[in-house]
Structure formats: C-alpha cells, structure tokens
Amino acid sequence: MARKKFAMLNVSLLNSAAFRSLRSCTDRNVYFTAHLSSQADYSGLFRYPRSLFASEAGITEEQLQVSVQRLNDAQLLEYDSEVELLRISGWFRSINCPDNLSRVQNLAQGYLSGELPTTDICRRSIAEFVLGCLARAQRFKAGSEHGPKIVDEIRAFLATAGVVFRNLRPFLEEEFREYGASVAREFEDVMLGLVEAEAKMQRAADRIQMQEAIRVAAGCDQGGDTLPPQEKREDSKNTKKDKMAFADDFTATGEIDGNQAGKSARPLAATLNSPLVRALRASA
C-alpha cells in the first residue's frame, strides 16, 4: 500500500479521554511518531520494525516497549511484536476514513494483497474499516448513488476477506456493538458478503471430507490393501505355512497337527507296502 506523504489528525484528539489519560510526554511522542512514521500508509496498519520505531521516536527500545503498552491500554495504538505490525486504533473513525469509492477500493485491495498476516490485529483493522466506511457512506445526500456503491463494495470485499481472514465475524460484531448503532441496516446488508464467504469455506470443508470418505471407501473395496504392512506380512506367513502342510500333518479329525505341520514330506505306509516296492526290495 502507498506510503503517506502527510498526516491528518482530528483536533478533538487533545480533548479525548484516552489521549488525556497519557501522563508521559514520551507516550504522546510515540503516538505522534506512529502517525508521522516513514512506514505509515492510508490504512493505519503497517509494518514498523521495533528498532526503526524507537529510532524515529528518539528513545530506546525498552522505553518504546513501555510506552506502547500504555498506548495499548488506552486503546490508542496496538502493536504486534511478533510480526512487528502496528495499528493506530480508531483510524477509520477519524478523518482518515475513505470518503469515496475509489479510496475504498484501494484500501480493500491492500487488505487482500496477500502482504498482511492473517492475525487478529488485521481482523480488528478490517472490522474498523468496514464500520467506518458504512458510517461515511451515510453522509452522502439522499438519492446519491455514491453511498450505495460503497456499501456494495464493502459487501463484495467481505465475500473475499471472510475467506482470507477466517473468523472475521466476532471482530465485526464487536465493532458493530460499540460503534455501529447508526448503520444497522447497512451492516446487515454487507454481512451477506461474509455469509457468502462462510458458505464457500463450508463447501470446501465438505468437499475435503467427501474426498476422504471416498478414499477410505475405495481402500475397503480393495480388501487386503487396507491392511497395515505388519498384518500383511503375518498374513503372508500364515498362507505359506498352510501351503506346506502334507498328508501326514493332518490328525484323524482332518485338522493340521501343529507338531507335524511344515516338516519334510514322508512316504505313506500304503506306498511302502505296495507290490512294486516289495519287488524292488527283494531284487536288491
């Protein structure tokens, strides 16, 4: 996403309870540095390496960590240290919210570019983006086509974002509960896009489950092919033993004598007492 060349701040910030709760000038400096960062873009969500953040704020990384935690507690800023991603809270509830369809589309493309990790910090940014755009769409005059177009764009965006950033629903609903009272109708409309995304994921899961069931069923139809290797070897050994059983290996009941099975074959008594054998012995 394109880098910003200038920053915009609501002048009401100085009177906000969250900002006034900051008792340290260092904390305020860190907050303003986030807005003025060389890495900042138009979404208020950007990668900001800890070392660069500390350098631009003119403090140590240890001081930065303390200030970031205080800003997070005040719900002014969120920082994911694992991926070094920063989110300025309330970005889309401020003057930075896109005010036309083109800007909405550009931001939507940024979220879907594949450059962002699918983490909760991104889900919170998306939820704020959606509700902020819906609120801004209401500001167009009645009968204007601009507002409905933005709503349509957000619905289409959620149909894809819901697949890329799974489990978006609780983040959207939480943002709606806190800031969406005035956009209930529009929110219900765009959530149809999320329903579409959830249906896509369910169909994909069902397809995988069906393929697995077909694979298992095919294996069962092949019989022995479904046996584990060890069982196959044991079965093969037993088959060989059965083939090596001779007439004398059987008991009177017709069962194989375990003490005789597998031994070398011996001539039968009837054979030894036959006239031919007796004649051969006599001539010898």
JSON list of N, CA and C in Angstrom, two decimals, residues 241-268:
[
{"chain": "A", "resi": 241, "resn": "LYS", "atom": "N", "xyz": [2.58, -71.25, 5.42]},
{"chain": "A", "resi": 241, "resn": "LYS", "atom": "CA", "xyz": [2.51, -72.42, 6.29]},
{"chain": "A", "resi": 241, "resn": "LYS", "atom": "C", "xyz": [1.40, -73.36, 5.84]},
{"chain": "A", "resi": 242, "resn": "ASP", "atom": "N", "xyz": [0.26, -72.78, 5.47]},
{"chain": "A", "resi": 242, "resn": "ASP", "atom": "CA", "xyz": [-0.86, -73.60, 5.02]},
{"chain": "A", "resi": 242, "resn": "ASP", "atom": "C", "xyz": [-0.47, -74.40, 3.79]},
{"chain": "A", "resi": 243, "resn": "LYS", "atom": "N", "xyz": [0.29, -73.78, 2.88]},
{"chain": "A", "resi": 243, "resn": "LYS", "atom": "CA", "xyz": [0.67, -74.46, 1.65]},
{"chain": "A", "resi": 243, "resn": "LYS", "atom": "C", "xyz": [1.69, -75.57, 1.91]},
{"chain": "A", "resi": 244, "resn": "MET", "atom": "N", "xyz": [2.42, -75.52, 3.02]},
{"chain": "A", "resi": 244, "resn": "MET", "atom": "CA", "xyz": [3.46, -76.51, 3.31]},
{"chain": "A", "resi": 244, "resn": "MET", "atom": "C", "xyz": [2.94, -77.71, 4.09]},
{"chain": "A", "resi": 245, "resn": "ALA", "atom": "N", "xyz": [1.67, -77.75, 4.43]},
{"chain": "A", "resi": 245, "resn": "ALA", "atom": "CA", "xyz": [1.12, -78.88, 5.19]},
{"chain": "A", "resi": 245, "resn": "ALA", "atom": "C", "xyz": [0.93, -80.08, 4.27]},
{"chain": "A", "resi": 246, "resn": "PHE", "atom": "N", "xyz": [1.38, -81.28, 4.72]},
{"chain": "A", "resi": 246, "resn": "PHE", "atom": "CA", "xyz": [1.28, -82.51, 3.93]},
{"chain": "A", "resi": 246, "resn": "PHE", "atom": "C", "xyz": [0.25, -83.45, 4.54]},
{"chain": "A", "resi": 247, "resn": "ALA", "atom": "N", "xyz": [0.09, -84.61, 3.88]},
{"chain": "A", "resi": 247, "resn": "ALA", "atom": "CA", "xyz": [-0.96, -85.55, 4.32]},
{"chain": "A", "resi": 247, "resn": "ALA", "atom": "C", "xyz": [-0.76, -86.00, 5.75]},
{"chain": "A", "resi": 248, "resn": "ASP", "atom": "N", "xyz": [0.50, -86.31, 6.13]},
{"chain": "A", "resi": 248, "resn": "ASP", "atom": "CA", "xyz": [0.76, -86.80, 7.48]},
{"chain": "A", "resi": 248, "resn": "ASP", "atom": "C", "xyz": [0.64, -85.70, 8.53]},
{"chain": "A", "resi": 249, "resn": "ASP", "atom": "N", "xyz": [0.52, -84.47, 8.09]},
{"chain": "A", "resi": 249, "resn": "ASP", "atom": "CA", "xyz": [0.40, -83.37, 9.04]},
{"chain": "A", "resi": 249, "resn": "ASP", "atom": "C", "xyz": [-1.01, -83.26, 9.60]},
{"chain": "A", "resi": 250, "resn": "PHE", "atom": "N", "xyz": [-1.94, -84.00, 9.05]},
{"chain": "A", "resi": 250, "resn": "PHE", "atom": "CA", "xyz": [-3.33, -83.89, 9.48]},
{"chain": "A", "resi": 250, "resn": "PHE", "atom": "C", "xyz": [-3.64, -84.94, 10.53]},
{"chain": "A", "resi": 251, "resn": "THR", "atom": "N", "xyz": [-4.47, -84.60, 11.48]},
{"chain": "A", "resi": 251, "resn": "THR", "atom": "CA", "xyz": [-4.92, -85.54, 12.52]},
{"chain": "A", "resi": 251, "resn": "THR", "atom": "C", "xyz": [-6.11, -86.31, 11.99]},
{"chain": "A", "resi": 252, "resn": "ALA", "atom": "N", "xyz": [-6.61, -87.21, 12.84]},
{"chain": "A", "resi": 252, "resn": "ALA", "atom": "CA", "xyz": [-7.75, -88.03, 12.42]},
{"chain": "A", "resi": 252, "resn": "ALA", "atom": "C", "xyz": [-8.99, -87.20, 12.18]},
{"chain": "A", "resi": 253, "resn": "THR", "atom": "N", "xyz": [-9.04, -86.03, 12.79]},
{"chain": "A", "resi": 253, "resn": "THR", "atom": "CA", "xyz": [-10.23, -85.17, 12.62]},
{"chain": "A", "resi": 253, "resn": "THR", "atom": "C", "xyz": [-10.12, -84.28, 11.40]},
{"chain": "A", "resi": 254, "resn": "GLY", "atom": "N", "xyz": [-8.98, -84.39, 10.69]},
{"chain": "A", "resi": 254, "resn": "GLY", "atom": "CA", "xyz": [-8.81, -83.57, 9.50]},
{"chain": "A", "resi": 254, "resn": "GLY", "atom": "C", "xyz": [-8.15, -82.24, 9.77]},
{"chain": "A", "resi": 255, "resn": "GLU", "atom": "N", "xyz": [-7.74, -81.99, 11.05]},
{"chain": "A", "resi": 255, "resn": "GLU", "atom": "CA", "xyz": [-7.08, -80.74, 11.38]},
{"chain": "A", "resi": 255, "resn": "GLU", "atom": "C", "xyz": [-5.58, -80.89, 11.25]},
{"chain": "A", "resi": 256, "resn": "ILE", "atom": "N", "xyz": [-4.90, -79.77, 11.05]},
{"chain": "A", "resi": 256, "resn": "ILE", "atom": "CA", "xyz": [-3.44, -79.81, 10.92]},
{"chain": "A", "resi": 256, "resn": "ILE", "atom": "C", "xyz": [-2.82, -80.04, 12.28]},
{"chain": "A", "resi": 257, "resn": "ASP", "atom": "N", "xyz": [-1.90, -81.02, 12.31]},
{"chain": "A", "resi": 257, "resn": "ASP", "atom": "CA", "xyz": [-1.17, -81.31, 13.54]},
{"chain": "A", "resi": 257, "resn": "ASP", "atom": "C", "xyz": [-0.06, -80.27, 13.68]},
{"chain": "A", "resi": 258, "resn": "GLY", "atom": "N", "xyz": [-0.14, -79.45, 14.72]},
{"chain": "A", "resi": 258, "resn": "GLY", "atom": "CA", "xyz": [0.85, -78.39, 14.90]},
{"chain": "A", "resi": 258, "resn": "GLY", "atom": "C", "xyz": [2.25, -78.91, 15.05]},
{"chain": "A", "resi": 259, "resn": "ASN", "atom": "N", "xyz": [2.41, -80.16, 15.55]},
{"chain": "A", "resi": 259, "resn": "ASN", "atom": "CA", "xyz": [3.76, -80.71, 15.74]},
{"chain": "A", "resi": 259, "resn": "ASN", "atom": "C", "xyz": [4.36, -81.22, 14.44]},
{"chain": "A", "resi": 260, "resn": "GLN", "atom": "N", "xyz": [3.48, -81.46, 13.45]},
{"chain": "A", "resi": 260, "resn": "GLN", "atom": "CA", "xyz": [3.97, -82.03, 12.19]},
{"chain": "A", "resi": 260, "resn": "GLN", "atom": "C", "xyz": [3.97, -81.02, 11.05]},
{"chain": "A", "resi": 261, "resn": "ALA", "atom": "N", "xyz": [3.13, -79.97, 11.18]},
{"chain": "A", "resi": 261, "resn": "ALA", "atom": "CA", "xyz": [2.97, -79.04, 10.06]},
{"chain": "A", "resi": 261, "resn": "ALA", "atom": "C", "xyz": [4.29, -78.40, 9.70]},
{"chain": "A", "resi": 262, "resn": "GLY", "atom": "N", "xyz": [4.57, -78.40, 8.41]},
{"chain": "A", "resi": 262, "resn": "GLY", "atom": "CA", "xyz": [5.76, -77.71, 7.92]},
{"chain": "A", "resi": 262, "resn": "GLY", "atom": "C", "xyz": [6.97, -78.60, 7.81]},
{"chain": "A", "resi": 263, "resn": "LYS", "atom": "N", "xyz": [6.92, -79.89, 8.31]},
{"chain": "A", "resi": 263, "resn": "LYS", "atom": "CA", "xyz": [8.08, -80.78, 8.20]},
{"chain": "A", "resi": 263, "resn": "LYS", "atom": "C", "xyz": [8.17, -81.35, 6.79]},
{"chain": "A", "resi": 264, "resn": "SER", "atom": "N", "xyz": [9.32, -81.99, 6.46]},
{"chain": "A", "resi": 264, "resn": "SER", "atom": "CA", "xyz": [9.52, -82.56, 5.13]},
{"chain": "A", "resi": 264, "resn": "SER", "atom": "C", "xyz": [8.55, -83.70, 4.90]},
{"chain": "A", "resi": 265, "resn": "ALA", "atom": "N", "xyz": [8.14, -83.94, 3.65]},
{"chain": "A", "resi": 265, "resn": "ALA", "atom": "CA", "xyz": [7.18, -84.99, 3.31]},
{"chain": "A", "resi": 265, "resn": "ALA", "atom": "C", "xyz": [7.81, -86.37, 3.47]},
{"chain": "A", "resi": 266, "resn": "ARG", "atom": "N", "xyz": [7.03, -87.37, 3.96]},
{"chain": "A", "resi": 266, "resn": "ARG", "atom": "CA", "xyz": [7.48, -88.76, 4.10]},
{"chain": "A", "resi": 266, "resn": "ARG", "atom": "C", "xyz": [6.55, -89.65, 3.31]},
{"chain": "A", "resi": 267, "resn": "PRO", "atom": "N", "xyz": [7.05, -90.84, 2.77]},
{"chain": "A", "resi": 267, "resn": "PRO", "atom": "CA", "xyz": [6.17, -91.74, 2.01]},
{"chain": "A", "resi": 267, "resn": "PRO", "atom": "C", "xyz": [5.12, -92.36, 2.92]},
{"chain": "A", "resi": 268, "resn": "LEU", "atom": "N", "xyz": [3.97, -92.60, 2.37]},
{"chain": "A", "resi": 268, "resn": "LEU", "atom": "CA", "xyz": [2.88, -93.19, 3.12]},
{"chain": "A", "resi": 268, "resn": "LEU", "atom": "C", "xyz": [3.13, -94.67, 3.35]}
]
